[in-house]
Amino acid sequence: MSAFYQQACFLQSASTTKTLPPEQGFEVAFSGRSNSGKSSTLNRLCQQKSLARTSKTPGRTQLINFFGLPDDKFLVDLPGYGYAKVPNKVKFEWQRFIESYLRDRMTLQGLVIVMDIRRPMLEYDINMLNWAEAHQLPVHIVLNKHDKLKHGQAKTALLRTRHQLKNYSNEFSVQMFSALKGSGVEELSNHLDKWLQPPEKYIGISSDK
Ligand SMILES: Nc1nc2c(ncn2[C@@H]2O[C@H](COP(=O)(O)OP(=O)(O)OP(=O)(O)O)[C@@H](O)[C@H]2O)c(=O)[nH]1
Ligand SMILES: [Mg+2]
């Protein structure tokens, strides 16, 4: 378990471009359908139960939330897409804000897309992947809720998703994960290390928890 991500602290929320923190260092954003477990994935990665707020009610995260790590590295929790109960006007505004964040943020190194392993690669996910490809933004897909499937079914979902990614031209990777059980957390932190480049002193250092 990486000691680096355990240092994460809530920094600030943003609801408009003007309220975004200054662009410095490197950051990675977590996106995905509402209720796929983005906030739970962040909490598991950072080994903190309530760093990002989680909920059974989809659409809980309505702001872009920034978490700071040592050495000017940041993790960013984006609002979930595909949440139907929000009025269209609000949805449109969010969408514009998130799109401008993803397009213009110079410090953004990559995008983690969290999907429910039982329903990966739905329409919104594919839209996001197409968008990332068009903007040459590297993507790492986390197939979360692995614990909900038998191992064979989960493996099939992984292979099928990997196969679908073959059509994309930019950097894409995929892994299984369970925010509930903690499986896959090391694979995720190793991947993020490539994007965020933590200070030397954290590389290979794990906590004993
Ligand atoms: N079984 C299981 N449930 C999970 C897992 N990860 C998240 N959940 C549950 O899924 C629900 C949604 O989790 P969140 O982390 O709030 O999801 P989110 O994607 O951040 O949701 P929004 O912020 O609303 O977009 C909660 O009830 C979590 O407890 C997992 O790995 N396994
Ligand atoms: Mg959330």
PDB file of C-alpha atoms and ligand atoms in Angstrom:
ATOM      1  CA  MET A   1       0.000   0.000   0.000  1.00  0.00           C
ATOM      2  CA  SER A   2       1.528   3.309  -1.049  1.00  0.00           C
ATOM      3  CA  ALA A   3       2.452   5.691   1.738  1.00  0.00           C
ATOM      4  CA  PHE A   4       2.332   8.560  -0.760  1.00  0.00           C
ATOM      5  CA  TYR A   5      -1.435   8.464  -1.348  1.00  0.00           C
ATOM      6  CA  GLN A   6      -2.099   8.187   2.367  1.00  0.00           C
ATOM      7  CA  GLN A   7      -0.883  11.779   2.683  1.00  0.00           C
ATOM      8  CA  ALA A   8      -3.890  13.071   0.714  1.00  0.00           C
ATOM      9  CA  CYS A   9      -5.822  15.956   2.290  1.00  0.00           C
ATOM     10  CA  PHE A  10      -8.889  17.766   1.055  1.00  0.00           C
ATOM     11  CA  LEU A  11      -7.783  20.999  -0.563  1.00  0.00           C
ATOM     12  CA  GLN A  12     -10.817  22.723  -2.088  1.00  0.00           C
ATOM     13  CA  SER A  13     -13.935  22.360  -4.208  1.00  0.00           C
ATOM     14  CA  ALA A  14     -14.651  24.218  -7.405  1.00  0.00           C
ATOM     15  CA  SER A  15     -17.916  24.851  -9.189  1.00  0.00           C
ATOM     16  CA  THR A  16     -16.697  27.324 -11.799  1.00  0.00           C
ATOM     17  CA  THR A  17     -13.504  27.824 -13.771  1.00  0.00           C
ATOM     18  CA  LYS A  18     -12.721  30.873 -11.608  1.00  0.00           C
ATOM     19  CA  THR A  19     -12.740  28.833  -8.399  1.00  0.00           C
ATOM     20  CA  LEU A  20     -10.261  26.198  -9.638  1.00  0.00           C
ATOM     21  CA  PRO A  21      -6.968  26.071  -7.696  1.00  0.00           C
ATOM     22  CA  PRO A  22      -3.887  27.438  -9.491  1.00  0.00           C
ATOM     23  CA  GLU A  23      -2.251  25.130 -12.029  1.00  0.00           C
ATOM     24  CA  GLN A  24       0.905  23.814 -10.441  1.00  0.00           C
ATOM     25  CA  GLY A  25       2.556  20.421 -10.299  1.00  0.00           C
ATOM     26  CA  PHE A  26       0.733  17.348 -11.667  1.00  0.00           C
ATOM     27  CA  GLU A  27      -2.790  16.052 -11.189  1.00  0.00           C
ATOM     28  CA  VAL A  28      -4.952  13.045 -12.065  1.00  0.00           C
ATOM     29  CA  ALA A  29      -8.754  13.228 -12.312  1.00  0.00           C
ATOM     30  CA  PHE A  30     -11.242  10.480 -11.427  1.00  0.00           C
ATOM     31  CA  SER A  31     -14.305  10.350 -13.600  1.00  0.00           C
ATOM     32  CA  GLY A  32     -17.064   7.848 -14.325  1.00  0.00           C
ATOM     33  CA  ARG A  33     -20.771   7.238 -14.169  1.00  0.00           C
ATOM     34  CA  SER A  34     -22.606   8.276 -11.082  1.00  0.00           C
ATOM     35  CA  ASN A  35     -22.484   5.554  -8.428  1.00  0.00           C
ATOM     36  CA  SER A  36     -19.640   3.634 -10.108  1.00  0.00           C
ATOM     37  CA  GLY A  37     -17.558   4.237  -6.980  1.00  0.00           C
ATOM     38  CA  LYS A  38     -15.193   7.104  -7.867  1.00  0.00           C
ATOM     39  CA  SER A  39     -15.172   8.530  -4.354  1.00  0.00           C
ATOM     40  CA  SER A  40     -14.853   5.053  -2.797  1.00  0.00           C
ATOM     41  CA  THR A  41     -11.917   4.294  -5.108  1.00  0.00           C
ATOM     42  CA  LEU A  42     -10.152   7.479  -4.019  1.00  0.00           C
ATOM     43  CA  ASN A  43     -10.773   6.664  -0.370  1.00  0.00           C
ATOM     44  CA  ARG A  44      -9.400   3.149  -0.791  1.00  0.00           C
ATOM     45  CA  LEU A  45      -6.338   4.401  -2.677  1.00  0.00           C
ATOM     46  CA  CYS A  46      -5.629   6.914   0.088  1.00  0.00           C
ATOM     47  CA  GLN A  47      -6.651   4.539   2.874  1.00  0.00           C
ATOM     48  CA  GLN A  48      -8.984   7.121   4.357  1.00  0.00           C
ATOM     49  CA  LYS A  49     -12.605   6.248   4.980  1.00  0.00           C
ATOM     50  CA  SER A  50     -14.078   9.657   4.443  1.00  0.00           C
ATOM     51  CA  LEU A  51     -11.645  11.668   2.360  1.00  0.00           C
ATOM     52  CA  ALA A  52     -14.114  11.878  -0.547  1.00  0.00           C
ATOM     53  CA  ARG A  53     -17.799  11.700   0.318  1.00  0.00           C
ATOM     54  CA  THR A  54     -19.547   8.549  -0.820  1.00  0.00           C
ATOM     55  CA  SER A  55     -23.241   7.856  -0.980  1.00  0.00           C
ATOM     56  CA  LYS A  56     -25.897   5.378  -1.964  1.00  0.00           C
ATOM     57  CA  THR A  57     -27.654   8.301  -3.664  1.00  0.00           C
ATOM     58  CA  PRO A  58     -26.212   8.844  -7.143  1.00  0.00           C
ATOM     59  CA  GLY A  59     -25.042  12.354  -7.959  1.00  0.00           C
ATOM     60  CA  ARG A  60     -23.563  13.015  -4.510  1.00  0.00           C
ATOM     61  CA  THR A  61     -20.393  14.635  -5.821  1.00  0.00           C
ATOM     62  CA  GLN A  62     -21.564  17.783  -7.582  1.00  0.00           C
ATOM     63  CA  LEU A  63     -18.376  19.800  -7.480  1.00  0.00           C
ATOM     64  CA  ILE A  64     -14.837  19.200  -8.650  1.00  0.00           C
ATOM     65  CA  ASN A  65     -13.044  18.263  -5.433  1.00  0.00           C
ATOM     66  CA  PHE A  66      -9.275  18.631  -5.156  1.00  0.00           C
ATOM     67  CA  PHE A  67      -7.085  16.612  -2.794  1.00  0.00           C
ATOM     68  CA  GLY A  68      -3.495  17.615  -2.217  1.00  0.00           C
ATOM     69  CA  LEU A  69      -0.512  15.251  -1.998  1.00  0.00           C
ATOM     70  CA  PRO A  70       3.114  16.092  -1.129  1.00  0.00           C
ATOM     71  CA  ASP A  71       5.258  17.895  -3.696  1.00  0.00           C
ATOM     72  CA  ASP A  72       2.438  19.644  -5.589  1.00  0.00           C
ATOM     73  CA  LYS A  73       0.625  16.517  -6.750  1.00  0.00           C
ATOM     74  CA  PHE A  74      -3.167  16.387  -6.733  1.00  0.00           C
ATOM     75  CA  LEU A  75      -6.064  13.944  -7.048  1.00  0.00           C
ATOM     76  CA  VAL A  76      -9.329  15.276  -8.414  1.00  0.00           C
ATOM     77  CA  ASP A  77     -12.816  13.803  -7.875  1.00  0.00           C
ATOM     78  CA  LEU A  78     -15.164  14.796 -10.703  1.00  0.00           C
ATOM     79  CA  PRO A  79     -18.980  14.736 -10.561  1.00  0.00           C
ATOM     80  CA  GLY A  80     -20.442  11.526 -11.970  1.00  0.00           C
ATOM     81  CA  TYR A  81     -21.955  11.530 -15.430  1.00  0.00           C
ATOM     82  CA  GLY A  82     -25.247   9.945 -16.389  1.00  0.00           C
ATOM     83  CA  TYR A  83     -27.133  11.109 -13.355  1.00  0.00           C
ATOM     84  CA  ALA A  84     -30.681  11.580 -14.575  1.00  0.00           C
ATOM     85  CA  LYS A  85     -32.327  13.367 -11.660  1.00  0.00           C
ATOM     86  CA  VAL A  86     -30.463  16.631 -12.075  1.00  0.00           C
ATOM     87  CA  PRO A  87     -32.370  19.292 -14.080  1.00  0.00           C
ATOM     88  CA  ASN A  88     -31.115  19.570 -17.665  1.00  0.00           C
ATOM     89  CA  LYS A  89     -29.919  23.143 -17.223  1.00  0.00           C
ATOM     90  CA  VAL A  90     -27.725  22.177 -14.261  1.00  0.00           C
ATOM     91  CA  LYS A  91     -26.492  19.083 -16.101  1.00  0.00           C
ATOM     92  CA  PHE A  92     -25.519  21.180 -19.097  1.00  0.00           C
ATOM     93  CA  GLU A  93     -23.622  23.657 -16.926  1.00  0.00           C
ATOM     94  CA  TRP A  94     -21.718  20.884 -15.131  1.00  0.00           C
ATOM     95  CA  GLN A  95     -20.887  19.280 -18.407  1.00  0.00           C
ATOM     96  CA  ARG A  96     -19.490  22.514 -19.805  1.00  0.00           C
ATOM     97  CA  PHE A  97     -17.461  23.103 -16.671  1.00  0.00           C
ATOM     98  CA  ILE A  98     -16.050  19.567 -16.602  1.00  0.00           C
ATOM     99  CA  GLU A  99     -15.275  19.674 -20.302  1.00  0.00           C
ATOM    100  CA  SER A 100     -13.436  22.951 -19.985  1.00  0.00           C
ATOM    101  CA  TYR A 101     -11.526  21.567 -16.994  1.00  0.00           C
ATOM    102  CA  LEU A 102     -10.485  18.434 -18.921  1.00  0.00           C
ATOM    103  CA  ARG A 103      -9.618  20.385 -22.043  1.00  0.00           C
ATOM    104  CA  ASP A 104      -7.703  23.301 -20.556  1.00  0.00           C
ATOM    105  CA  ARG A 105      -6.084  22.030 -17.378  1.00  0.00           C
ATOM    106  CA  MET A 106      -2.389  22.059 -18.158  1.00  0.00           C
ATOM    107  CA  THR A 107      -1.388  20.107 -15.055  1.00  0.00           C
ATOM    108  CA  LEU A 108      -3.705  17.169 -15.856  1.00  0.00           C
ATOM    109  CA  GLN A 109      -1.587  14.083 -16.564  1.00  0.00           C
ATOM    110  CA  GLY A 110      -4.292  11.483 -17.020  1.00  0.00           C
ATOM    111  CA  LEU A 111      -7.846  10.433 -16.413  1.00  0.00           C
ATOM    112  CA  VAL A 112      -9.003   7.469 -14.351  1.00  0.00           C
ATOM    113  CA  ILE A 113     -12.438   6.299 -15.523  1.00  0.00           C
ATOM    114  CA  VAL A 114     -14.185   4.220 -12.876  1.00  0.00           C
ATOM    115  CA  MET A 115     -16.790   1.779 -14.213  1.00  0.00           C
ATOM    116  CA  ASP A 116     -18.978  -0.789 -12.493  1.00  0.00           C
ATOM    117  CA  ILE A 117     -17.470  -4.114 -13.613  1.00  0.00           C
ATOM    118  CA  ARG A 118     -21.004  -5.484 -14.078  1.00  0.00           C
ATOM    119  CA  ARG A 119     -21.810  -2.767 -16.624  1.00  0.00           C
ATOM    120  CA  PRO A 120     -18.586  -1.495 -18.216  1.00  0.00           C
ATOM    121  CA  MET A 121     -18.318   0.613 -21.361  1.00  0.00           C
ATOM    122  CA  LEU A 122     -21.791   2.108 -21.438  1.00  0.00           C
ATOM    123  CA  GLU A 123     -22.654   4.989 -23.721  1.00  0.00           C
ATOM    124  CA  TYR A 124     -21.355   7.749 -21.446  1.00  0.00           C
ATOM    125  CA  ASP A 125     -18.123   5.836 -20.822  1.00  0.00           C
ATOM    126  CA  ILE A 126     -17.543   5.459 -24.525  1.00  0.00           C
ATOM    127  CA  ASN A 127     -18.258   9.151 -25.094  1.00  0.00           C
ATOM    128  CA  MET A 128     -15.670   9.968 -22.439  1.00  0.00           C
ATOM    129  CA  LEU A 129     -13.126   7.611 -24.029  1.00  0.00           C
ATOM    130  CA  ASN A 130     -13.706   9.100 -27.471  1.00  0.00           C
ATOM    131  CA  TRP A 131     -13.324  12.547 -26.042  1.00  0.00           C
ATOM    132  CA  ALA A 132     -10.090  11.590 -24.254  1.00  0.00           C
ATOM    133  CA  GLU A 133      -8.725  10.066 -27.446  1.00  0.00           C
ATOM    134  CA  ALA A 134      -9.539  13.202 -29.431  1.00  0.00           C
ATOM    135  CA  HIS A 135      -7.695  15.301 -26.823  1.00  0.00           C
ATOM    136  CA  GLN A 136      -4.828  12.796 -26.441  1.00  0.00           C
ATOM    137  CA  LEU A 137      -5.467  12.437 -22.721  1.00  0.00           C
ATOM    138  CA  PRO A 138      -4.153   9.117 -21.305  1.00  0.00           C
ATOM    139  CA  VAL A 139      -6.839   6.978 -19.632  1.00  0.00           C
ATOM    140  CA  HIS A 140      -6.702   4.234 -17.009  1.00  0.00           C
ATOM    141  CA  ILE A 141      -9.960   2.307 -16.572  1.00  0.00           C
ATOM    142  CA  VAL A 142     -10.804   0.907 -13.146  1.00  0.00           C
ATOM    143  CA  LEU A 143     -13.403  -1.878 -13.273  1.00  0.00           C
ATOM    144  CA  ASN A 144     -14.720  -1.415  -9.756  1.00  0.00           C
ATOM    145  CA  LYS A 145     -16.982  -3.625  -7.613  1.00  0.00           C
ATOM    146  CA  HIS A 146     -15.000  -6.743  -8.546  1.00  0.00           C
ATOM    147  CA  ASP A 147     -16.412  -8.281  -5.332  1.00  0.00           C
ATOM    148  CA  LYS A 148     -19.871  -8.339  -6.942  1.00  0.00           C
ATOM    149  CA  LEU A 149     -18.828 -10.910  -9.568  1.00  0.00           C
ATOM    150  CA  LYS A 150     -17.371 -14.398  -9.523  1.00  0.00           C
ATOM    151  CA  HIS A 151     -13.725 -14.427 -10.596  1.00  0.00           C
ATOM    152  CA  GLY A 152     -14.446 -15.938 -14.031  1.00  0.00           C
ATOM    153  CA  GLN A 153     -17.095 -13.334 -14.830  1.00  0.00           C
ATOM    154  CA  ALA A 154     -14.818 -10.536 -13.701  1.00  0.00           C
ATOM    155  CA  LYS A 155     -11.991 -11.854 -15.890  1.00  0.00           C
ATOM    156  CA  THR A 156     -14.321 -11.976 -18.879  1.00  0.00           C
ATOM    157  CA  ALA A 157     -15.337  -8.345 -18.258  1.00  0.00           C
ATOM    158  CA  LEU A 158     -11.648  -7.362 -18.072  1.00  0.00           C
ATOM    159  CA  LEU A 159     -10.717  -9.155 -21.290  1.00  0.00           C
ATOM    160  CA  ARG A 160     -13.749  -7.815 -23.132  1.00  0.00           C
ATOM    161  CA  THR A 161     -12.976  -4.244 -22.058  1.00  0.00           C
ATOM    162  CA  ARG A 162      -9.317  -4.655 -22.977  1.00  0.00           C
ATOM    163  CA  HIS A 163     -10.392  -5.922 -26.389  1.00  0.00           C
ATOM    164  CA  GLN A 164     -12.654  -2.896 -26.944  1.00  0.00           C
ATOM    165  CA  LEU A 165      -9.734  -0.599 -26.103  1.00  0.00           C
ATOM    166  CA  LYS A 166      -7.690  -2.011 -28.977  1.00  0.00           C
ATOM    167  CA  ASN A 167      -9.526   0.360 -31.309  1.00  0.00           C
ATOM    168  CA  TYR A 168      -8.205   3.417 -29.506  1.00  0.00           C
ATOM    169  CA  SER A 169      -5.009   5.116 -30.519  1.00  0.00           C
ATOM    170  CA  ASN A 170      -3.846   6.817 -27.355  1.00  0.00           C
ATOM    171  CA  GLU A 171      -2.639   5.464 -24.032  1.00  0.00           C
ATOM    172  CA  PHE A 172      -5.352   3.265 -22.473  1.00  0.00           C
ATOM    173  CA  SER A 173      -5.091   0.631 -19.767  1.00  0.00           C
ATOM    174  CA  VAL A 174      -7.579  -1.298 -17.653  1.00  0.00           C
ATOM    175  CA  GLN A 175      -7.634  -3.166 -14.348  1.00  0.00           C
ATOM    176  CA  MET A 176     -10.028  -4.834 -11.938  1.00  0.00           C
ATOM    177  CA  PHE A 177     -10.622  -3.223  -8.552  1.00  0.00           C
ATOM    178  CA  SER A 178     -12.752  -3.453  -5.457  1.00  0.00           C
ATOM    179  CA  ALA A 179     -13.006  -0.335  -3.337  1.00  0.00           C
ATOM    180  CA  LEU A 180     -14.873  -2.466  -0.817  1.00  0.00           C
ATOM    181  CA  LYS A 181     -12.238  -5.192  -0.445  1.00  0.00           C
ATOM    182  CA  GLY A 182      -9.143  -3.266  -1.497  1.00  0.00           C
ATOM    183  CA  SER A 183      -8.151  -5.595  -4.320  1.00  0.00           C
ATOM    184  CA  GLY A 184      -6.242  -3.875  -7.145  1.00  0.00           C
ATOM    185  CA  VAL A 185      -5.096  -0.940  -5.054  1.00  0.00           C
ATOM    186  CA  GLU A 186      -1.419  -1.582  -5.653  1.00  0.00           C
ATOM    187  CA  GLU A 187      -1.897  -1.821  -9.410  1.00  0.00           C
ATOM    188  CA  LEU A 188      -3.755   1.494  -9.300  1.00  0.00           C
ATOM    189  CA  SER A 189      -1.138   3.269  -7.201  1.00  0.00           C
ATOM    190  CA  ASN A 190       1.666   1.965  -9.432  1.00  0.00           C
ATOM    191  CA  HIS A 191      -0.137   3.329 -12.461  1.00  0.00           C
ATOM    192  CA  LEU A 192      -0.735   6.716 -10.838  1.00  0.00           C
ATOM    193  CA  ASP A 193       2.929   6.889  -9.816  1.00  0.00           C
ATOM    194  CA  LYS A 194       3.810   6.923 -13.519  1.00  0.00           C
ATOM    195  CA  TRP A 195       1.613   9.958 -14.061  1.00  0.00           C
ATOM    196  CA  LEU A 196       2.267  11.838 -10.830  1.00  0.00           C
ATOM    197  CA  GLN A 197       5.909  10.936 -10.248  1.00  0.00           C
ATOM    198  CA  PRO A 198       5.934  11.031  -6.442  1.00  0.00           C
ATOM    199  CA  PRO A 199       9.145  12.154  -4.733  1.00  0.00           C
ATOM    200  CA  GLU A 200      11.839   9.457  -4.578  1.00  0.00           C
ATOM    201  CA  LYS A 201      11.397   8.960  -0.848  1.00  0.00           C
ATOM    202  CA  TYR A 202       7.911   7.491  -1.395  1.00  0.00           C
ATOM    203  CA  ILE A 203       8.810   5.084  -4.200  1.00  0.00           C
ATOM    204  CA  GLY A 204       8.661   1.502  -3.044  1.00  0.00           C
ATOM    205  CA  ILE A 205       7.720   2.597   0.479  1.00  0.00           C
ATOM    206  CA  SER A 206       4.580   0.951   1.686  1.00  0.00           C
ATOM    207  CA  SER A 207       2.753   1.194   4.961  1.00  0.00           C
ATOM    208  CA  ASP A 208       2.263  -2.032   6.890  1.00  0.00           C
ATOM    209  CA  LYS A 209      -1.513  -1.496   7.139  1.00  0.00           C
TER     210      LYS A 209
HETATM  211  N1  LIG B   1     -19.893  -3.859  -3.375  1.00  0.00           N
HETATM  212  C1  LIG B   1     -19.223  -2.735  -3.623  1.00  0.00           C
HETATM  213  N2  LIG B   1     -19.823  -1.528  -3.483  1.00  0.00           N
HETATM  214  C2  LIG B   1     -19.111  -0.418  -3.761  1.00  0.00           C
HETATM  215  C3  LIG B   1     -17.756  -0.484  -4.199  1.00  0.00           C
HETATM  216  N3  LIG B   1     -17.330   0.782  -4.432  1.00  0.00           N
HETATM  217  C4  LIG B   1     -18.363   1.600  -4.133  1.00  0.00           C
HETATM  218  N4  LIG B   1     -19.435   0.901  -3.728  1.00  0.00           N
HETATM  219  C5  LIG B   1     -20.757   1.442  -3.316  1.00  0.00           C
HETATM  220  O1  LIG B   1     -21.329   2.127  -4.431  1.00  0.00           O
HETATM  221  C6  LIG B   1     -22.033   3.294  -4.004  1.00  0.00           C
HETATM  222  C7  LIG B   1     -21.523   4.526  -4.719  1.00  0.00           C
HETATM  223  O2  LIG B   1     -20.184   4.781  -4.315  1.00  0.00           O
HETATM  224  P1  LIG B   1     -19.520   6.244  -4.464  1.00  0.00           P
HETATM  225  O3  LIG B   1     -18.083   6.067  -4.189  1.00  0.00           O
HETATM  226  O4  LIG B   1     -20.272   7.264  -3.680  1.00  0.00           O
HETATM  227  O5  LIG B   1     -19.763   6.490  -6.027  1.00  0.00           O
HETATM  228  P2  LIG B   1     -19.449   7.769  -6.918  1.00  0.00           P
HETATM  229  O6  LIG B   1     -19.090   7.258  -8.255  1.00  0.00           O
HETATM  230  O7  LIG B   1     -18.454   8.647  -6.236  1.00  0.00           O
HETATM  231  O8  LIG B   1     -20.877   8.471  -6.967  1.00  0.00           O
HETATM  232  P3  LIG B   1     -21.253  10.003  -7.337  1.00  0.00           P
HETATM  233  O9  LIG B   1     -20.349  10.895  -6.553  1.00  0.00           O
HETATM  234  O10 LIG B   1     -22.654  10.077  -6.927  1.00  0.00           O
HETATM  235  O11 LIG B   1     -21.076  10.139  -8.799  1.00  0.00           O
HETATM  236  C8  LIG B   1     -21.888   3.349  -2.481  1.00  0.00           C
HETATM  237  O12 LIG B   1     -23.008   2.742  -1.891  1.00  0.00           O
HETATM  238  C9  LIG B   1     -20.618   2.508  -2.233  1.00  0.00           C
HETATM  239  O13 LIG B   1     -20.584   1.938  -0.943  1.00  0.00           O
HETATM  240  C10 LIG B   1     -17.146  -1.792  -4.325  1.00  0.00           C
HETATM  241  O14 LIG B   1     -15.989  -1.978  -4.701  1.00  0.00           O
HETATM  242  N5  LIG B   1     -17.936  -2.872  -4.035  1.00  0.00           N
HETATM  243 MG    MG B   2     -18.563  10.652  -5.674  1.00  0.00          MG
END
